[in-house]
XYZ file of C-alpha atoms in Angstrom:
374
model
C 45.497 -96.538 20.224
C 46.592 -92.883 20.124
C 45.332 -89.741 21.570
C 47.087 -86.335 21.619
C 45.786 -83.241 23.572
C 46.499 -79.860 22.607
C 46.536 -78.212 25.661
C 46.534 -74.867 27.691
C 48.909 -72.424 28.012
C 50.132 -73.962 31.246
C 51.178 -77.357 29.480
C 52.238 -78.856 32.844
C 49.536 -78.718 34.844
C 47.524 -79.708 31.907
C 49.359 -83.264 31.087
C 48.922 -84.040 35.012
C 45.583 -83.179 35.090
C 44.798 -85.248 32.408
C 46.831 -88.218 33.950
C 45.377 -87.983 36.960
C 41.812 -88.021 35.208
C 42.384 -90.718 32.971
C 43.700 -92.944 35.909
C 40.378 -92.445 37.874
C 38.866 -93.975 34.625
C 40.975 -96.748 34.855
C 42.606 -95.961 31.827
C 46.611 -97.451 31.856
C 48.303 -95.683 29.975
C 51.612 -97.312 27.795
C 53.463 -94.575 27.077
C 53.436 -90.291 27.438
C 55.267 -87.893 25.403
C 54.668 -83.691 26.335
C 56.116 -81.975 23.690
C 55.108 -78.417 22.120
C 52.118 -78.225 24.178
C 50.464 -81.621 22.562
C 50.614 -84.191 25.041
C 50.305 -87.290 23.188
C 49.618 -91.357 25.108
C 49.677 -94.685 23.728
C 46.877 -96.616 25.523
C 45.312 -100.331 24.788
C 42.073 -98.670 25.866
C 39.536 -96.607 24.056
C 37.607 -93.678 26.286
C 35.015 -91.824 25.717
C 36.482 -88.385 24.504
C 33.245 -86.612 24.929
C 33.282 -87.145 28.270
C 36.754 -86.755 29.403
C 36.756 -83.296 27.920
C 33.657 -82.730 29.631
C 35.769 -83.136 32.536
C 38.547 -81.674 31.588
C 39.910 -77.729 32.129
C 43.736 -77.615 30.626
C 42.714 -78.995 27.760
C 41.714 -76.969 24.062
C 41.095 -80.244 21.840
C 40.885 -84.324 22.063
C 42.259 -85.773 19.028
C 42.919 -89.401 17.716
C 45.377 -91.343 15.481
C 43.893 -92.125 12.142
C 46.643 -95.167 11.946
C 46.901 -93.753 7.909
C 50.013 -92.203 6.503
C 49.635 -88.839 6.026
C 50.619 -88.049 2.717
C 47.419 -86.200 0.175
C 46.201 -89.245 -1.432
C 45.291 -90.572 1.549
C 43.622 -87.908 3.494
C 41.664 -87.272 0.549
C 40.610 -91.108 -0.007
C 39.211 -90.344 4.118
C 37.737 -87.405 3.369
C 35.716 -88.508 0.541
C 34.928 -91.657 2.678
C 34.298 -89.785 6.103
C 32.166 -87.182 3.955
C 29.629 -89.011 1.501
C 27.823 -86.258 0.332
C 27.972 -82.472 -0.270
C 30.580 -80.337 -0.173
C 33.743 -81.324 1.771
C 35.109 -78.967 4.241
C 38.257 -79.857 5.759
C 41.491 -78.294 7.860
C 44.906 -79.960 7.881
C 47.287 -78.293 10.789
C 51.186 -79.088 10.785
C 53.316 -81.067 7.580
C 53.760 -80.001 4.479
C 52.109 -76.405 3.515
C 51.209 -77.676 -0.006
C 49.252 -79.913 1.568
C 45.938 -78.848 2.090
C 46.015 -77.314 -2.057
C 47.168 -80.742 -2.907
C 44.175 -82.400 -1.188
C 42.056 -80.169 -3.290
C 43.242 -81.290 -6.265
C 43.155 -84.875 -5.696
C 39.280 -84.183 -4.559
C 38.096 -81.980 -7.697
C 40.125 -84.821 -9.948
C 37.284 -87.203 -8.425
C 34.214 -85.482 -8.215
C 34.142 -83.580 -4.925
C 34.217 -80.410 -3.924
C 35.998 -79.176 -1.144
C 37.109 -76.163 1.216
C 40.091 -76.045 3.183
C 39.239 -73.953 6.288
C 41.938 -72.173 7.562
C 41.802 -73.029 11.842
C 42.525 -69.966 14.196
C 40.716 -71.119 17.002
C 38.432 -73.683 18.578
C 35.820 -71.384 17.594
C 36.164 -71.492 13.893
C 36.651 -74.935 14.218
C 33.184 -75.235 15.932
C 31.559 -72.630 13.148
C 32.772 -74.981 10.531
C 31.443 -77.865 11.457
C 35.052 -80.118 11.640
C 34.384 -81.648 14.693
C 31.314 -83.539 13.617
C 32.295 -83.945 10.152
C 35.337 -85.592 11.486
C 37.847 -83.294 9.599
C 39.627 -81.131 11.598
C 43.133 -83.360 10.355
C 46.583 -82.432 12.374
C 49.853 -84.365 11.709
C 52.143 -84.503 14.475
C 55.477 -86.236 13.560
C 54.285 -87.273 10.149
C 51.427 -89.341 11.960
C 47.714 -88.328 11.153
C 45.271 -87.254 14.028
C 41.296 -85.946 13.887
C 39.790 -83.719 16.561
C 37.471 -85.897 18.499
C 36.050 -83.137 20.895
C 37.049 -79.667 21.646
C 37.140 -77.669 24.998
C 33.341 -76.264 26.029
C 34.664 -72.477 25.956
C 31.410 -71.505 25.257
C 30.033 -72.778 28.586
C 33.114 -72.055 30.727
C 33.213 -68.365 29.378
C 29.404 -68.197 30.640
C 30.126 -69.412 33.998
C 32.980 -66.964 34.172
C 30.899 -63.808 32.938
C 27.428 -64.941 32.524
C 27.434 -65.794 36.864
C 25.118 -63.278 38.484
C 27.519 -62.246 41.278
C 31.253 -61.011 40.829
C 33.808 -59.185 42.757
C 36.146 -57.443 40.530
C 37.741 -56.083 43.510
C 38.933 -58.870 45.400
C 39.454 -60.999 41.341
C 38.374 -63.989 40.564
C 39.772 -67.211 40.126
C 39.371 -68.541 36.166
C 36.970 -71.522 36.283
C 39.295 -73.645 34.178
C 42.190 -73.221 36.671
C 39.101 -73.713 39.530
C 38.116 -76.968 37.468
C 42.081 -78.138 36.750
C 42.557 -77.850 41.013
C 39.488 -79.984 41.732
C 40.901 -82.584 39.099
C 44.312 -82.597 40.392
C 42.719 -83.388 43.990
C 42.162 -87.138 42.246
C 38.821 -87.517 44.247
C 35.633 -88.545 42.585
C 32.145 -86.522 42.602
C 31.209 -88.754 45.720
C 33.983 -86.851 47.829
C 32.756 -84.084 50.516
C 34.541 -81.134 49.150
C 35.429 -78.087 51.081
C 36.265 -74.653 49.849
C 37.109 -72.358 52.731
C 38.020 -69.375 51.005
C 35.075 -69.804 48.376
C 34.982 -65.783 47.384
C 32.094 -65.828 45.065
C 31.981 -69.403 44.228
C 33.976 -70.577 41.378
C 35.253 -73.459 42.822
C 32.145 -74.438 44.752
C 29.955 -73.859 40.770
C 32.924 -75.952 39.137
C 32.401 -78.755 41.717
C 29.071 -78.838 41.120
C 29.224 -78.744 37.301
C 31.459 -81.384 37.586
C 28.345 -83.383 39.646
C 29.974 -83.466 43.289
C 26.643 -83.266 45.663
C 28.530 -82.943 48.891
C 29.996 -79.195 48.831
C 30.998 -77.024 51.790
C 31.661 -73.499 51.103
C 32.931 -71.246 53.670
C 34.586 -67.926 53.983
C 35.706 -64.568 56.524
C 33.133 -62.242 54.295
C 29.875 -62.098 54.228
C 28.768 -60.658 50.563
C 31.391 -63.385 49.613
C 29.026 -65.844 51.106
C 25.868 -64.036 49.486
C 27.639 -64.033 46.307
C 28.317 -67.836 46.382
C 25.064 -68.872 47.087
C 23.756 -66.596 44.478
C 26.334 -68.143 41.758
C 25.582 -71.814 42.774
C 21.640 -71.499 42.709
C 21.817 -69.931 39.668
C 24.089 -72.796 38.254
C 21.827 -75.829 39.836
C 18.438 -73.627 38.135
C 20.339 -73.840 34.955
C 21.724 -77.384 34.516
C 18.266 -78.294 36.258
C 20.839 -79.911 39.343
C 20.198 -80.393 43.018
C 23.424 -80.541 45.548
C 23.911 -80.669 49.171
C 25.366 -77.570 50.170
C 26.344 -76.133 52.788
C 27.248 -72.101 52.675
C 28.173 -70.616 55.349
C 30.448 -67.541 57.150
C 33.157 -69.081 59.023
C 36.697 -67.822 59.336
C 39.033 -70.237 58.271
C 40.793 -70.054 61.460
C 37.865 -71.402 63.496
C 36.445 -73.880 61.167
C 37.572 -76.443 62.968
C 34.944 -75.391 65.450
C 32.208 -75.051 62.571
C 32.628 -79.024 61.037
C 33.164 -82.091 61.993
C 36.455 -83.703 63.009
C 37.768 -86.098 60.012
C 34.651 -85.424 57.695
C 36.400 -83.591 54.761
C 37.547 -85.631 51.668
C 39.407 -82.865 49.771
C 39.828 -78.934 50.661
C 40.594 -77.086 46.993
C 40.878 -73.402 47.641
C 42.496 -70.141 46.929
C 43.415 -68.388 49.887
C 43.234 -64.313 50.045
C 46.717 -63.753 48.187
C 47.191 -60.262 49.914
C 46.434 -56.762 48.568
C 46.488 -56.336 45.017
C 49.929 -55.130 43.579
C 50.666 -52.677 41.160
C 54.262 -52.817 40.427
C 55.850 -50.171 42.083
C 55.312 -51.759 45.731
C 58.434 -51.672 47.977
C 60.189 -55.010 48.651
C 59.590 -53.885 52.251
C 56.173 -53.961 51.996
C 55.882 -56.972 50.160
C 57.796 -58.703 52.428
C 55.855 -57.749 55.260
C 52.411 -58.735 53.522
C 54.589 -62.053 53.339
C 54.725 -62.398 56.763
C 50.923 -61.790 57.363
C 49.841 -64.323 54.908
C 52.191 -66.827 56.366
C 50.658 -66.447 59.565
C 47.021 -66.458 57.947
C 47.946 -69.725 56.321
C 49.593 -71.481 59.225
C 46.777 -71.083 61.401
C 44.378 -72.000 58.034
C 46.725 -75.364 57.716
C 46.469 -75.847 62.036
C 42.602 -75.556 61.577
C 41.980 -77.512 58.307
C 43.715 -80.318 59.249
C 41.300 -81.690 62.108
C 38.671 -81.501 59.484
C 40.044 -83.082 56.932
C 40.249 -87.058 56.621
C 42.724 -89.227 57.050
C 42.776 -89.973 53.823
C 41.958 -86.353 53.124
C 43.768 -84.168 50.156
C 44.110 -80.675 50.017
C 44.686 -78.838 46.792
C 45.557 -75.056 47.871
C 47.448 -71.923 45.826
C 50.119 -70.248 47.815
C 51.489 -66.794 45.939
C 54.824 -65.961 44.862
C 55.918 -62.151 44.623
C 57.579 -60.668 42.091
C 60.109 -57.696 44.192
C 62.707 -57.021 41.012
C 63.103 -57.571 36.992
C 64.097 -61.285 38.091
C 63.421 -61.730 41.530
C 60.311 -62.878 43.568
C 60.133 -63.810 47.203
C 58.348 -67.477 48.040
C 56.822 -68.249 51.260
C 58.024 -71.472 53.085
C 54.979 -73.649 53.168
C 56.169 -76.403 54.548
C 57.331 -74.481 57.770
C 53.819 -73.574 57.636
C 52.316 -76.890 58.378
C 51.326 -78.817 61.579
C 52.905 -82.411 61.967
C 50.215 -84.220 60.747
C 49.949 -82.325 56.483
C 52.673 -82.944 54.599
C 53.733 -81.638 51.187
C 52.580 -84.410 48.133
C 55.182 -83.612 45.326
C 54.050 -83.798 41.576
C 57.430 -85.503 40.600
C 60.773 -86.012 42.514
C 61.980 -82.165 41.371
C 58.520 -80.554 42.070
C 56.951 -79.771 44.947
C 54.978 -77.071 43.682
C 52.925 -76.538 40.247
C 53.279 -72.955 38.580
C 50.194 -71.337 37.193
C 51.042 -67.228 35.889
C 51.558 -65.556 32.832
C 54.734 -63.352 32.374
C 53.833 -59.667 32.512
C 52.095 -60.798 36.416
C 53.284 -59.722 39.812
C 52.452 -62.153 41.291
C 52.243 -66.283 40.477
C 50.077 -68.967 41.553
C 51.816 -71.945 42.999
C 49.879 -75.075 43.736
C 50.342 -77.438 46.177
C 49.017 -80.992 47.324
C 48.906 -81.360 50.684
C 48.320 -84.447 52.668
C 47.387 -85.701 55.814
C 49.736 -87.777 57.897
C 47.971 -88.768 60.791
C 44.520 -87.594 63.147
């Protein structure tokens, strides 16, 4: 069996997330091809799409090989099967631009009527009805896929702007990138999860969307720690959900001191990333903001790690800055950590996963950490 994913714009972190996902399903997975942003596998097993893009925060659309070629005879013999009464609306992406007008022939010729809808978004596929008519058609490499299950934007752009606390001020991290870190930790809802730096909670709400009960959410201010707990009761009254949470103001520095030793599965956070930049900063003064975030995160790393398990993961974003047309100045995280965290690469060339779009200052580079030793 086939699948492809049309994913995000950070393909990368996308395809891993969804690897790592599938494997805690016990999915095995033949072969993997990334190419144009569609990440495409070859598996023996069938999965619940539904649910994996339930999941799922990289990811626009779930679709599956039909296993028919995809030429207009064809596609019109499915659609008249897949769609036994009515009209027949329908949306071929990718091959031949005749196509979809060709399909429309072949359908009129028999009987049917029929509407090619031309696709802009997910929500126009939605509005149309494709998904659950089954005829939302792409052809990747002359091969024939149909859109199982598209990405919940609808829900995720609610918990992003719907939430009853914000901080525009300090910014916000974007729920799907909150959802994508918690994913790439590889740790099941069962895990005690820990986000130190929890701002106004969308990390801690993603967690609990995602049905982990045992969340820890921690931070240096307190109307960040009002504005979490706000956020997450609002979430649990809406999903009608119950979790075990613990909210509380704590420096991360000291927290340590605040939980017990070795009782944290996975830390996912975003640190404070230093003041916000405008452009016109001097490399001076980035550099010395630098300095004070290494020292921030050093003693974060020195403190984290006594709370964390042995098994224990961390998922964390360290900034890059941006001090020229081409340039940007990285901090050394590894010169950062205590003996017993170590960097987890993503692949033999990456020890770092890049999450930014081009006209930022600054970029978001993630890292898995893990723990060596107690």
């Amino acid at each position: 069996m086939q699948y492809a994913f049309q994913l995000g714009r950070e393909t990368e972190i996308s395809a891993i997330e969804a690897d790592i996902v599938l494997e805690q399903m016990k999915v095995k997975i033949a072969r993997r091809n990334l190419k144009n942003g569609i990440w495409r596998i070859e598996t023996n097993h069938e999965f619940d799409t539904n649910s994996l893009m339930h999941q799922l925060g990289g990811t626009i659309k779930i679709m599956r090989a039909l296993s028919i070629p995809a030429t207009a005879e064809t596609i019109s013999r499915y659609l008249g099967e897949i769609v036994l009464e009515g009209k027949i609306s329908f949306s071929i992406t990718g091959g031949d631009r005749r196509l979809p007008v060709m399909v429309k022939k072949i359908l009129k010729s028999s009987g049917r009527s029929a509407r090619f809808v031309e696709t802009v978004n997910s929500a126009s596929i939605l509005f149309n009805g494709l998904v659950t008519d089954h005829t939302d058609l792409t052809i990747l490499d002359n091969e024939l896929f149909v859109t199982d299950t598209i990405q919940p934007f609808e829900a995720f752009s609610q918990r992003d702007f719907g939430r009853p606390a914000t901080d525009n001020l300090s910014g916000m991290l974007p729920p799907k990138l909150a959802r994508m870190m918690i994913n790439l930790s590889g740790v099941t809802p069962s895990a005690t999860l820990l986000d130190p730096y929890c701002g106004s909670g969308t990390i801690i709400t993603e967690a609990a969307e995602l049905g982990f009960k045992n969340i820890i959410g921690t931070d240096n201010s307190p109307r960040a720690i009002s504005d979490t707990t706000k956020n997450l009761e609002w979430l649990e009254k809406k999903l009608q959900i119950t979790t075990d949470k613990k909210i509380f103001h704590c420096d991360v520095r000291q927290i340590h001191e605040a939980l017990k030793k070795n009782s944290v599965d996975a830390v996912v956070c975003e640190p404070y990333l230093g003041i916000p930049l405008h452009g016109n900063e001097r490399e001076d003064t980035i550099r010395h903001e630098m300095i004070n975030l290494s020292n921030l995160y050093s003693d974060g790393f020195k403190s984290l790690s006594q709370i964390m398990k042995l098994t224990g993961v961390m998922i964390t974003v360290i900034p890059k800055f941006k001090v020229g047309a081409d340039k940007w100045a990285e901090i050394d995280v590894a010169k950062l950590l205590p003996s017993n965290l170590i960097i987890s690469p993503w692949s033999a060339d990456k020890p770092h996963l890049t999450y930014f779009r081009p006209d930022q200052k600054l970029a978001r580079q993630i890292y898995r950490i893990k723990k060596t030793s107690l």
